[in-house]
Short mmCIF file of C-alpha atoms in Angstrom, two decimals:
data_model
loop_
_atom_site.label_atom_id
_atom_site.label_comp_id
_atom_site.label_asym_id
_atom_site.label_seq_id
_atom_site.Cartn_x
_atom_site.Cartn_y
_atom_site.Cartn_z
CA MET A 22 -23.05 -16.07 -7.62
CA VAL A 23 -21.27 -13.34 -5.58
CA ASN A 24 -20.61 -10.21 -7.60
CA PHE A 25 -17.28 -9.12 -6.25
CA PHE A 26 -17.01 -6.16 -8.66
CA GLU A 27 -20.17 -4.81 -7.11
CA HIS A 28 -18.77 -5.30 -3.64
CA GLN A 29 -15.59 -3.38 -4.62
CA GLN A 30 -17.65 -0.48 -6.01
CA GLN A 31 -19.82 -0.36 -2.89
CA ALA A 32 -16.78 -0.30 -0.58
CA LYS A 33 -15.12 2.48 -2.61
CA ARG A 34 -18.39 4.59 -2.42
CA ASN A 35 -18.68 4.08 1.31
CA THR A 36 -15.04 4.89 1.78
CA GLY A 37 -15.49 8.23 0.00
CA LEU A 38 -18.47 9.26 2.16
CA LEU A 39 -16.62 8.38 5.30
CA VAL A 40 -13.44 10.36 4.37
CA VAL A 41 -15.69 13.38 3.75
CA LEU A 42 -17.30 12.92 7.07
CA PHE A 43 -13.72 12.69 8.63
CA LEU A 44 -12.82 16.01 7.11
CA ILE A 45 -16.06 17.66 8.32
CA ALA A 46 -15.43 16.34 11.76
CA PHE A 47 -11.78 17.58 11.68
CA THR A 48 -12.92 21.08 10.66
CA LEU A 49 -15.69 21.15 13.40
CA ILE A 50 -13.11 20.17 16.04
CA ILE A 51 -10.86 23.08 15.09
CA GLY A 52 -13.82 25.44 15.15
CA PHE A 53 -15.16 24.17 18.41
CA VAL A 54 -11.74 24.59 20.05
CA ALA A 55 -11.32 28.10 18.66
CA LEU A 56 -14.73 29.18 19.98
CA VAL A 57 -14.36 27.73 23.47
CA THR A 58 -10.82 29.07 23.88
CA ALA A 59 -11.80 32.49 22.52
CA ALA A 60 -14.83 32.62 24.82
CA ILE A 61 -12.59 32.03 27.82
CA PHE A 62 -10.21 34.78 26.76
CA GLY A 63 -12.91 37.34 25.95
CA GLY A 64 -13.45 36.55 22.24
CA VAL A 65 -17.23 35.85 22.87
CA ALA A 66 -19.21 37.92 25.19
CA VAL A 67 -22.91 38.10 26.10
CA GLN A 68 -24.41 41.63 25.92
CA GLN A 69 -27.15 42.96 28.07
CA ASN A 70 -29.82 42.24 25.53
CA GLY A 71 -28.80 38.62 25.52
CA GLU A 72 -27.13 38.70 22.13
CA TYR A 73 -23.62 37.30 21.57
CA HIS A 74 -20.80 39.63 20.54
CA PHE A 75 -17.82 38.06 18.74
CA SER A 76 -14.46 39.71 18.84
CA TRP A 77 -13.06 38.17 15.64
CA GLU A 78 -9.41 39.03 16.12
CA PRO A 79 -8.83 36.71 19.14
CA ILE A 80 -10.94 34.02 17.49
CA ALA A 81 -8.83 34.26 14.30
CA TRP A 82 -5.60 34.03 16.30
CA VAL A 83 -6.92 30.88 18.08
CA VAL A 84 -7.93 29.34 14.77
CA VAL A 85 -4.57 29.98 13.36
CA LEU A 86 -2.69 28.72 16.43
CA VAL A 87 -4.91 25.64 16.83
CA GLY A 88 -4.99 24.84 13.15
CA GLY A 89 -1.26 25.41 12.76
CA GLY A 90 -0.50 23.28 15.84
CA ILE A 91 -2.62 20.36 14.49
CA LEU A 92 -1.14 20.65 11.04
CA MET A 93 2.39 20.67 12.48
CA ALA A 94 1.68 17.49 14.58
CA MET A 95 0.21 15.77 11.44
CA LEU A 96 3.26 16.82 9.37
CA VAL A 97 5.65 15.49 12.04
CA LYS A 98 3.76 12.17 12.22
CA TRP A 99 3.58 11.98 8.43
CA LEU A 100 7.30 12.60 7.97
CA SER A 101 8.03 9.88 10.54
CA LEU A 102 6.08 7.43 8.48
CA LYS A 103 7.12 8.70 5.03
CA PRO A 104 10.48 6.85 4.77
CA GLY A 105 8.51 3.64 4.04
CA GLY A 106 6.65 0.73 5.35
CA HIS A 107 9.79 -0.55 6.93
CA VAL A 108 9.23 2.05 9.70
CA VAL A 109 5.90 0.48 10.64
CA ALA A 110 7.22 -3.11 10.31
CA GLU A 111 10.18 -2.47 12.54
CA SER A 112 8.04 -0.59 15.10
CA LEU A 113 6.03 -3.88 15.45
CA GLY A 114 9.16 -5.98 15.94
CA GLY A 115 9.37 -7.18 12.41
CA GLU A 116 12.55 -8.66 10.90
CA ARG A 117 13.23 -8.16 7.27
CA ILE A 118 13.71 -11.40 5.28
CA SER A 119 16.76 -11.37 2.98
CA PRO A 120 15.81 -11.72 -0.68
CA ASP A 121 18.37 -14.56 -0.99
CA THR A 122 17.52 -16.31 2.17
CA THR A 123 17.86 -20.17 2.25
CA ASP A 124 15.83 -20.73 5.46
CA PRO A 125 12.89 -22.99 4.52
CA LEU A 126 10.24 -21.03 6.34
CA GLU A 127 11.42 -17.68 5.08
CA ARG A 128 11.86 -19.10 1.54
CA ARG A 129 8.28 -20.35 1.62
CA ILE A 130 7.07 -16.82 2.48
CA LEU A 131 9.06 -15.17 -0.30
CA ASN A 132 8.03 -17.74 -2.90
CA VAL A 133 4.44 -16.85 -2.30
CA VAL A 134 5.06 -13.09 -2.29
CA GLU A 135 7.09 -13.42 -5.52
CA GLU A 136 4.26 -15.36 -7.16
CA MET A 137 1.68 -12.71 -6.24
CA ALA A 138 3.96 -9.82 -7.28
CA ILE A 139 4.48 -11.37 -10.81
CA ALA A 140 0.73 -12.14 -11.01
CA ALA A 141 0.04 -8.50 -10.02
CA ASN A 142 2.63 -7.13 -12.47
CA MET A 143 4.55 -5.15 -9.82
CA PRO A 144 8.05 -5.28 -8.30
CA VAL A 145 8.42 -7.64 -5.27
CA PRO A 146 7.93 -5.63 -1.98
CA ALA A 147 10.15 -6.03 1.05
CA VAL A 148 8.90 -8.78 3.29
CA TYR A 149 8.96 -8.82 7.14
CA LEU A 150 8.34 -11.64 9.59
CA LEU A 151 7.02 -10.92 13.02
CA PRO A 152 8.63 -13.73 14.91
CA ASN A 153 7.20 -13.00 18.34
CA GLU A 154 3.53 -12.94 17.22
CA SER A 155 2.09 -16.47 17.58
CA ASN A 156 -1.37 -15.45 16.40
CA ILE A 157 -2.57 -15.21 12.77
CA ASN A 158 -2.26 -11.85 11.01
CA ALA A 159 -0.65 -9.87 8.17
CA PHE A 160 -0.40 -6.35 7.05
CA ALA A 161 0.78 -4.07 4.25
CA ALA A 162 2.41 -0.68 4.99
CA GLY A 163 4.15 2.11 3.08
CA TYR A 164 3.28 5.23 1.08
CA GLU A 165 3.61 3.84 -2.37
CA THR A 166 4.88 0.62 -4.14
CA LYS A 167 8.52 1.67 -4.02
CA ASP A 168 8.49 1.68 -0.19
CA ALA A 169 5.77 -0.87 0.40
CA VAL A 170 6.32 -3.92 2.73
CA ILE A 171 4.22 -6.89 3.52
CA GLY A 172 4.40 -8.39 7.01
CA LEU A 173 3.31 -11.82 8.27
CA THR A 174 3.14 -13.09 11.80
CA ARG A 175 4.86 -16.29 12.63
CA GLY A 176 1.43 -17.78 13.51
CA ALA A 177 0.17 -16.96 10.02
CA VAL A 178 3.08 -18.52 8.23
CA GLU A 179 3.01 -21.70 10.38
CA THR A 180 -0.84 -22.06 10.22
CA PHE A 181 -1.92 -21.32 6.62
CA SER A 182 -1.77 -23.72 3.80
CA ARG A 183 -0.01 -22.50 0.66
CA GLU A 184 -3.28 -21.53 -1.00
CA GLN A 185 -4.45 -19.59 2.09
CA LEU A 186 -1.14 -17.87 2.34
CA GLN A 187 -1.50 -16.81 -1.30
CA ALA A 188 -4.98 -15.46 -0.66
CA VAL A 189 -3.86 -13.42 2.42
CA VAL A 190 -0.89 -12.07 0.46
CA ALA A 191 -3.23 -11.15 -2.48
CA HIS A 192 -5.43 -9.32 0.12
CA GLU A 193 -2.36 -7.24 1.13
CA PHE A 194 -1.37 -6.65 -2.49
CA SER A 195 -4.96 -5.37 -3.01
CA HIS A 196 -4.37 -2.77 -0.30
CA ILE A 197 -1.15 -1.65 -2.03
CA LEU A 198 -2.81 -1.47 -5.48
CA ASN A 199 -5.94 0.34 -4.28
CA GLY A 200 -3.94 3.13 -2.56
CA ASP A 201 -5.10 2.10 0.97
CA MET A 202 -1.55 2.40 2.37
CA ARG A 203 -1.49 6.14 1.50
CA LEU A 204 -4.95 6.62 3.01
CA ASN A 205 -4.03 4.70 6.17
CA ILE A 206 -0.97 6.89 6.77
CA ARG A 207 -3.00 10.04 6.30
CA LEU A 208 -5.62 8.78 8.84
CA ILE A 209 -2.73 8.07 11.32
CA ALA A 210 -1.34 11.54 10.85
CA ALA A 211 -4.74 13.21 11.17
CA LEU A 212 -5.50 11.40 14.46
CA ALA A 213 -2.06 12.44 15.76
CA GLY A 214 -3.02 16.08 15.07
CA ILE A 215 -6.30 15.77 16.93
CA LEU A 216 -4.60 13.98 19.81
CA LEU A 217 -2.21 17.01 20.15
CA ILE A 218 -5.25 19.05 21.36
CA ALA A 219 -5.79 16.66 24.30
CA HIS A 220 -2.04 16.55 25.12
CA VAL A 221 -1.89 20.48 25.17
CA GLY A 222 -4.99 20.46 27.49
CA ARG A 223 -3.28 18.03 29.88
CA ILE A 224 -0.09 20.29 29.93
CA PHE A 225 -2.22 23.30 30.72
CA ILE A 226 -3.96 21.51 33.52
CA HIS A 227 -0.69 20.39 35.06
CA SER A 228 0.90 23.83 34.60
CA ALA A 229 -2.13 25.42 36.40
CA ARG A 230 -1.72 23.03 39.26
CA PHE A 231 1.84 24.22 39.91
CA SER A 232 1.12 27.81 39.50
CA GLY A 233 -2.37 27.86 41.04
CA ALA A 234 -1.20 28.80 44.55
CA ARG A 235 0.49 31.98 43.33
CA ARG A 236 -2.19 33.00 40.83
CA ARG A 237 -5.38 31.91 42.61
CA GLY A 238 -6.44 35.50 43.03
CA ASN A 239 -5.53 36.65 39.53
CA GLY A 240 -8.37 34.97 37.70
CA ASN A 241 -6.17 32.24 36.16
CA ALA A 242 -7.89 30.88 33.10
CA LEU A 243 -5.30 28.26 32.32
CA PRO A 244 -7.18 25.35 34.04
CA LEU A 245 -10.40 26.13 32.15
CA VAL A 246 -8.52 26.26 28.85
CA GLY A 247 -6.71 23.10 29.69
CA LEU A 248 -9.87 21.27 30.71
CA ALA A 249 -11.71 22.39 27.60
CA LEU A 250 -8.88 21.29 25.30
CA PHE A 251 -8.49 18.00 27.10
CA ILE A 252 -12.23 17.19 26.74
CA ILE A 253 -12.61 18.26 23.19
CA GLY A 254 -9.29 16.62 22.17
CA TYR A 255 -10.37 13.22 23.50
CA ILE A 256 -13.87 13.57 22.15
CA GLY A 257 -12.29 14.35 18.81
CA VAL A 258 -9.97 11.37 19.14
CA PHE A 259 -12.94 9.16 19.95
CA PHE A 260 -14.97 10.20 16.99
CA GLY A 261 -11.88 10.28 14.79
CA ASN A 262 -11.14 6.73 15.67
CA LEU A 263 -14.77 5.81 15.14
CA ILE A 264 -14.64 7.15 11.51
CA LYS A 265 -11.12 5.66 10.96
CA SER A 266 -12.46 2.24 11.99
CA ALA A 267 -15.47 2.57 9.68
CA VAL A 268 -13.00 3.43 6.81
CA SER A 269 -10.87 0.54 7.65
CA ARG A 270 -13.82 -1.82 7.70
CA GLN A 271 -14.79 -0.71 4.16
CA ARG A 272 -11.34 -1.08 2.89
CA GLU A 273 -11.16 -4.63 4.26
CA TYR A 274 -14.33 -5.52 2.35
CA LEU A 275 -12.76 -3.94 -0.77
CA ALA A 276 -9.44 -5.86 -0.23
CA ASP A 277 -11.33 -9.15 0.37
CA ALA A 278 -13.33 -8.73 -2.93
CA ALA A 279 -10.21 -7.57 -4.83
CA ALA A 280 -8.14 -10.57 -3.53
CA VAL A 281 -10.90 -13.05 -4.66
CA GLN A 282 -10.98 -11.43 -8.14
CA PHE A 283 -7.18 -11.66 -8.16
CA THR A 284 -6.77 -15.25 -7.12
CA ARG A 285 -10.13 -16.65 -8.45
CA ASN A 286 -10.16 -18.74 -5.30
CA PRO A 287 -12.76 -17.62 -2.62
CA GLU A 288 -12.23 -20.85 -0.69
CA ALA A 289 -8.70 -20.06 0.14
CA LEU A 290 -9.42 -16.58 1.60
CA SER A 291 -12.47 -17.95 3.39
CA GLY A 292 -10.37 -20.79 4.86
CA ALA A 293 -7.80 -18.31 6.12
CA LEU A 294 -10.54 -16.29 7.86
CA GLN A 295 -11.94 -19.46 9.34
CA GLN A 296 -8.60 -20.40 10.79
CA ILE A 297 -8.56 -17.10 12.65
CA GLY A 298 -12.04 -17.73 14.01
CA ALA A 299 -11.02 -21.25 15.07
CA ARG A 300 -8.49 -19.94 17.59
CA GLU A 301 -9.11 -18.39 21.00
CA HIS A 302 -7.03 -15.26 20.37
CA GLY A 303 -7.42 -15.35 16.59
CA SER A 304 -5.58 -12.46 15.06
CA ARG A 305 -4.60 -10.61 18.19
CA ILE A 306 -1.34 -8.64 18.02
CA ALA A 307 0.63 -8.53 21.36
CA HIS A 308 3.04 -5.77 20.46
CA ALA A 309 2.56 -2.48 22.36
CA ASN A 310 2.62 -0.40 19.17
CA ALA A 311 -0.38 -2.37 17.70
CA ASP A 312 -2.89 0.25 18.74
CA GLU A 313 -1.84 2.84 16.33
CA THR A 314 -1.47 0.39 13.41
CA ALA A 315 -4.42 -1.88 14.09
CA HIS A 316 -6.25 -0.80 11.03
CA LEU A 317 -3.38 -2.02 8.77
CA PHE A 318 -3.76 -5.69 9.60
CA PHE A 319 -5.55 -8.51 7.78
CA GLY A 320 -7.58 -9.35 10.95
CA GLN A 321 -8.70 -7.52 14.04
CA ALA A 322 -5.42 -6.85 15.86
CA LEU A 323 -6.95 -5.59 19.14
CA SER A 324 -9.94 -6.68 21.12
CA SER A 325 -12.75 -4.14 20.87
CA TRP A 326 -15.62 -3.97 23.32
CA LEU A 327 -17.53 -1.73 21.02
CA THR A 328 -18.43 -2.97 17.53
CA LEU A 329 -18.25 0.52 16.04
CA MET A 330 -14.62 0.89 17.17
CA ALA A 331 -13.56 -2.36 15.51
CA THR A 332 -11.14 -1.81 12.68
CA HIS A 333 -12.35 -4.83 10.84
CA PRO A 334 -15.78 -6.32 10.07
CA PRO A 335 -16.94 -9.38 12.04
CA LEU A 336 -15.30 -12.52 10.72
CA ASP A 337 -18.62 -14.25 9.97
CA LYS A 338 -19.71 -11.26 7.71
CA ARG A 339 -16.40 -11.34 5.81
CA ILE A 340 -16.62 -15.07 5.30
CA LYS A 341 -20.34 -14.92 4.23
CA ARG A 342 -19.53 -12.25 1.59
CA ILE A 343 -16.78 -14.41 0.22
CA GLN A 344 -18.48 -17.82 0.51
CA PRO A 345 -22.32 -17.46 0.96
CA SER A 346 -22.67 -21.33 1.41
CA TRP A 347 -20.59 -21.29 4.62
CA ASN A 348 -22.39 -23.17 7.38
CA GLY A 349 -21.25 -20.85 10.14
CA ARG A 350 -19.11 -23.33 11.91
CA TYR A 351 -15.34 -22.83 12.42
CA PRO A 352 -12.99 -25.73 11.85
CA GLN A 353 -10.53 -27.24 14.14
CA PRO A 354 -7.25 -25.35 14.26
CA LYS A 355 -4.55 -26.91 12.18
CA GLN A 356 -0.92 -26.54 11.56
CA ALA A 357 -0.18 -26.44 7.76
CA MET A 358 3.49 -26.66 8.33
CA ALA A 359 3.05 -30.30 9.20
CA GLN A 360 3.09 -30.81 5.39
CA SER A 361 6.11 -30.06 3.35
CA GLU A 362 6.03 -27.34 0.65
CA THR A 363 6.16 -30.03 -2.05
CA GLU A 364 3.21 -31.94 -0.48
CA GLN A 365 1.09 -28.90 -0.20
CA GLN A 366 1.73 -27.85 -3.82
CA ALA A 367 0.86 -31.40 -5.04
CA SER A 368 -2.32 -31.63 -2.89
CA GLN A 369 -3.82 -28.26 -3.73
CA SER A 370 -5.05 -26.93 -7.08
CA GLN A 371 -3.63 -23.46 -7.84
CA PRO A 372 -5.54 -20.89 -9.85
CA SER A 373 -4.03 -20.24 -13.28
CA ALA A 374 -3.75 -16.51 -12.52
CA LEU A 375 -1.04 -17.33 -10.00
CA ASN A 376 0.93 -19.76 -12.15
CA ARG A 377 2.60 -17.09 -14.24
CA LEU A 378 5.96 -17.34 -12.39
CA ALA A 379 5.97 -21.17 -12.71
CA MET A 380 4.95 -20.89 -16.38
CA LEU A 381 7.92 -18.63 -17.12
CA ALA A 382 10.29 -21.41 -16.35
CA LEU A 383 13.06 -19.16 -15.11
CA PRO A 384 16.41 -20.97 -14.89
CA ALA A 385 17.44 -21.55 -11.25
CA LEU A 386 20.85 -19.98 -11.68
CA LEU A 387 19.21 -16.70 -13.02
CA LEU A 388 16.73 -16.66 -10.13
CA GLU A 389 19.64 -16.99 -7.71
CA ARG A 390 21.50 -14.08 -9.28
CA ALA A 391 18.32 -11.89 -9.33
CA ARG A 392 17.75 -12.58 -5.61
CA SER A 393 21.36 -11.81 -4.57
CA PRO A 394 22.19 -8.36 -3.31
CA GLN A 395 25.87 -8.98 -4.34
CA GLN A 396 25.02 -10.27 -7.89
CA ALA A 397 21.72 -8.56 -8.76
CA PRO A 398 23.15 -5.20 -10.01
CA GLN A 399 25.61 -6.70 -12.53
CA PHE A 400 23.07 -9.32 -13.53
CA ILE A 401 20.43 -6.72 -14.44
CA ARG A 402 23.00 -4.62 -16.26
CA ASP A 403 24.04 -7.61 -18.34
CA MET A 404 20.41 -8.50 -19.14
CA VAL A 405 18.95 -5.14 -19.82
CA VAL A 406 21.78 -3.18 -21.47
CA GLY A 407 24.30 -5.82 -22.33
CA GLN A 408 23.18 -5.91 -26.01
CA LEU A 409 23.43 -2.13 -26.20
CA PHE A 410 27.02 -2.27 -25.22
CA GLY A 411 27.74 -5.02 -27.84
CA GLU A 412 28.31 -7.64 -24.98
CA SER A 413 27.04 -11.17 -25.60
CA HIS A 414 25.71 -13.21 -22.65
CA PRO A 415 24.69 -16.78 -23.89
CA ASN A 416 22.41 -17.36 -20.89
CA LEU A 417 20.59 -14.15 -21.35
CA THR A 418 20.09 -13.66 -25.09
CA ALA A 419 17.47 -16.41 -25.24
CA LEU A 420 15.31 -14.90 -22.63
CA THR A 421 11.86 -13.80 -23.72
CA PRO A 422 10.49 -10.30 -22.86
CA ALA A 423 8.16 -11.95 -20.25
CA GLN A 424 11.17 -13.60 -18.59
CA GLN A 425 13.19 -10.38 -18.53
CA LEU A 426 10.24 -8.43 -16.95
CA ALA A 427 9.76 -11.00 -14.28
CA LEU A 428 13.53 -11.13 -13.50
CA VAL A 429 13.51 -7.26 -13.17
CA GLU A 430 10.52 -7.43 -10.76
CA LEU A 431 12.14 -10.22 -8.77
CA SER A 432 15.40 -8.32 -8.48
CA VAL A 433 14.03 -5.15 -6.85
CA PRO A 434 14.43 -6.33 -3.22
CA ALA A 435 17.96 -7.33 -3.68
CA LEU A 436 18.79 -4.10 -5.50
CA ARG A 437 17.29 -2.07 -2.73
CA VAL A 438 19.76 -3.60 -0.18
CA ALA A 439 22.73 -3.78 -2.57
CA LYS A 440 25.72 -1.54 -2.13
CA ASP A 441 24.95 2.07 -2.91
CA SER A 442 27.86 2.22 -5.41
CA ASP A 443 26.63 -0.83 -7.19
CA ARG A 444 23.09 0.43 -7.46
CA LEU A 445 24.10 3.84 -8.69
CA ALA A 446 26.44 2.37 -11.23
CA LEU A 447 23.60 0.22 -12.52
CA LEU A 448 21.19 3.18 -12.88
CA GLN A 449 23.88 5.16 -14.66
CA ASP A 450 24.32 2.39 -17.24
CA LEU A 451 20.62 2.07 -17.70
CA GLU A 452 20.28 5.84 -18.38
CA ARG A 453 22.09 5.21 -21.65
CA LEU A 454 18.91 3.51 -22.91
CA ASP A 455 17.57 7.03 -23.40
CA GLN A 456 19.74 7.14 -26.52
CA SER A 457 18.36 3.82 -27.94
CA ASP A 458 15.17 3.06 -29.92
CA ASP A 459 14.31 0.07 -27.66
CA LEU A 460 11.08 1.03 -25.91
CA PHE A 461 10.68 -2.24 -24.04
CA HIS A 462 14.17 -2.12 -22.38
CA TRP A 463 13.74 1.61 -21.83
CA CYS A 464 10.52 0.74 -19.88
CA LEU A 465 12.39 -1.77 -17.83
CA TYR A 466 14.92 1.04 -16.96
CA GLN A 467 11.92 3.33 -16.01
CA LEU A 468 10.47 0.64 -13.79
CA LEU A 469 13.72 0.12 -11.94
CA ALA A 470 14.55 3.86 -11.66
CA ARG A 471 11.13 4.65 -10.25
CA GLN A 472 11.67 1.95 -7.53
CA LEU A 473 15.21 2.80 -6.69
CA THR A 474 15.62 6.59 -6.94
CA LYS A 475 14.12 9.68 -5.15
CA ASP A 476 10.77 11.20 -6.18
CA LYS A 477 12.52 14.38 -7.52
CA ARG A 478 13.78 12.41 -10.52
CA PHE A 479 10.14 12.03 -11.79
CA GLN A 480 8.37 15.21 -10.90
CA ALA A 481 8.00 16.78 -14.38
CA LYS A 482 4.40 16.30 -15.73
CA LEU A 483 2.18 16.97 -18.64
CA ASP A 484 -1.44 18.00 -18.92
CA ASN A 485 -3.67 14.94 -18.33
CA ALA A 486 -5.01 14.76 -21.85
CA GLU A 487 -1.57 15.29 -23.33
CA ALA A 488 -0.12 12.55 -21.13
CA PHE A 489 -2.92 10.13 -22.17
CA ALA A 490 -2.22 10.80 -25.83
CA ALA A 491 1.54 10.59 -25.50
CA THR A 492 1.50 7.07 -24.15
CA VAL A 493 -0.71 5.93 -26.89
CA VAL A 494 1.40 7.59 -29.58
CA ALA A 495 4.58 5.96 -28.10
CA LEU A 496 2.99 2.47 -28.37
CA LYS A 497 1.98 3.11 -31.98
CA ARG A 498 5.33 4.41 -33.01
CA ALA A 499 7.09 1.44 -31.30
CA GLU A 500 4.77 -0.92 -33.11
CA GLN A 501 5.68 0.76 -36.39
CA LYS A 502 9.45 0.74 -35.42
CA GLU A 503 9.59 4.59 -35.40
CA PRO A 504 11.62 6.71 -32.86
CA VAL A 505 9.81 7.45 -29.60
CA ASP A 506 10.18 10.73 -27.64
CA PHE A 507 11.37 9.22 -24.37
CA ARG A 508 11.50 12.49 -22.52
CA GLN A 509 7.83 13.21 -23.25
CA LEU A 510 6.94 9.63 -22.49
CA GLU A 511 8.63 9.77 -19.12
CA GLN A 512 6.65 12.97 -18.21
CA ALA A 513 3.48 11.29 -19.36
CA LEU A 514 4.12 8.35 -17.09
CA ASN A 515 4.83 10.67 -14.26
CA THR A 516 1.47 12.23 -14.77
CA CYS A 517 -0.52 8.89 -15.26
CA LYS A 518 1.11 7.40 -12.13
CA SER A 519 -0.55 10.02 -9.90
CA TRP A 520 -4.02 9.20 -11.18
CA SER A 521 -6.46 7.21 -9.19
CA PRO A 522 -6.87 3.56 -10.02
CA ARG A 523 -10.25 4.36 -11.54
CA ALA A 524 -8.71 6.99 -13.72
CA LYS A 525 -6.06 4.72 -14.98
CA GLN A 526 -8.41 2.02 -16.20
CA PRO A 527 -9.46 3.92 -19.44
CA LEU A 528 -5.79 4.51 -20.26
CA VAL A 529 -4.84 0.90 -19.95
CA LYS A 530 -7.94 -0.09 -21.92
CA LYS A 531 -6.68 2.18 -24.74
CA TRP A 532 -3.21 0.65 -24.59
CA VAL A 533 -4.87 -2.77 -25.16
CA GLU A 534 -6.94 -1.50 -27.97
CA THR A 535 -3.82 -0.01 -29.63
CA VAL A 536 -1.81 -3.26 -29.58
CA THR A 537 -4.83 -5.42 -30.61
CA ALA A 538 -5.85 -3.17 -33.65
CA ASP A 539 -4.20 -5.58 -35.99
CA GLN A 540 -5.88 -8.64 -34.36
CA HIS A 541 -2.55 -9.83 -33.18
CA ILE A 542 -0.49 -9.26 -29.94
CA SER A 543 3.10 -10.03 -30.24
CA ASP A 544 5.12 -11.07 -27.23
CA THR A 545 6.92 -7.77 -27.25
CA GLU A 546 3.64 -5.70 -27.55
CA ARG A 547 2.25 -7.70 -24.56
CA LYS A 548 5.34 -6.87 -22.49
CA LEU A 549 5.30 -3.22 -23.52
CA VAL A 550 1.83 -2.89 -22.10
CA ALA A 551 2.99 -4.88 -19.01
CA THR A 552 5.94 -2.63 -18.32
CA LEU A 553 3.93 0.54 -18.95
CA CYS A 554 1.40 -0.68 -16.52
CA ALA A 555 4.02 -1.51 -13.95
CA CYS A 556 5.47 2.07 -14.33
CA ILE A 557 2.16 3.60 -13.41
CA GLU A 558 1.42 0.87 -10.75
CA GLU A 559 -1.51 -0.61 -12.44
CA PRO A 560 -2.21 -4.41 -12.63
CA LEU A 561 -2.05 -6.06 -16.03
CA PRO A 562 -5.55 -6.35 -17.59
CA ASP A 563 -6.97 -9.88 -18.12
CA GLU A 564 -6.88 -9.53 -21.87
CA MET A 565 -3.10 -9.42 -21.70
CA LEU A 566 -2.73 -12.53 -19.61
CA ASN A 567 -3.73 -14.95 -22.20
CA ASN A 568 -0.67 -16.89 -23.52
CA ALA A 569 1.46 -14.46 -21.62
#
């Protein structure tokens, strides 16, 4: 039996080593550029006895200038991508799918993404369709969950069965939850900084060509500097891309393993990969901007003549890791859309982990309101704070905590594109929960505010140990119906959210131990843990899924 947890740990270890290697290479490139440039301008000289003499002042100036230039280029690139995954999606020709779309193809995509978001216990991300890409691929982009997007090519949506589409979307959710999006953006920015060296070298060479006739007798060093920078820059870019590709391959193994753990359905992910292998152009992306973002995709987006430069592991290796019994033969290409959505759902067994949305049995009218940019702000206000205002809403008072949490998570895409005035009015009303004793609905407010407001709103933090203890105390006090210090709890959540996924696991384990201490988990306790997990962007543990 395949141990997917072991595969995940191995991929994480390998990624850590590769990132360290990238940082070492990055430092060596700056040092090498500084030495070569300083040597040309007299910073390094050979004495008569054959020893080298270093003039540290020019070397230091070159290090400052080169390092500063690279950091500035990285910052510019990072800032261009920081607004969110929509920047990447739109640069690839993606079109955002409206959360309340009635188009059958688009609704099919959103239904699957919504299912996976509820199963992952996180707000639904924005979804983009790449209508001009006929081959099979998908990607996740963004800096954190509040600006994350999932993109799918038209070829993927028209080809995959519903189970395969679930598996691919789960793969992309794994990238989001494992922090791969942030790592990918940093790698893109770092490579932009290294590439600046080559660009500056090219400018120096061209400048020397124009001024060479006048300065030929003046010992013009500009061509030598330009040539050195050009060569070093592109060598750096080559090795940087080499390491970036190796990092990407390890994260793909990690996302594959995590997606299988998530869906409990290795055959679906294996089948999706096999459909890529069954086609001549497989997962190729035609858009001109695919080069910079190739490592974000589910499959190899660009052809690579050198295996070491491939951003993804070979298909057969990925499939064998997931399904060791695979015979090595790719199936005939098929068009899954030949079946209707109803026929696909009836013909395929779905893992229970993905049935949470269906099991909640949310009324169609409420789903429609949650998905509508026009109706969602008022709907969420009525559901979350209506009781606090003494307002009775017959259709909402009967909702369970599980249903309320799901509706909040489903409403996030609509709230993001709602009118600014409606969204701000909603958040102002929700802030009044700070004066209540209702921890569950306060957590819903926190979840929404963290998705819809700027980062400055949640910058105050506590010491790590204090934050850990504060969240546990809040759960205990809520269980005993005692007042909770919401200000302290908010700061604790700010702290815990910044932890790595591995560091968050003991905290979530402690939350589970707290609510199970009396050998019984109430529906409200279950949802308190769920909302706290959502606030720190951590999936709900398996223990909390039973009878949820």
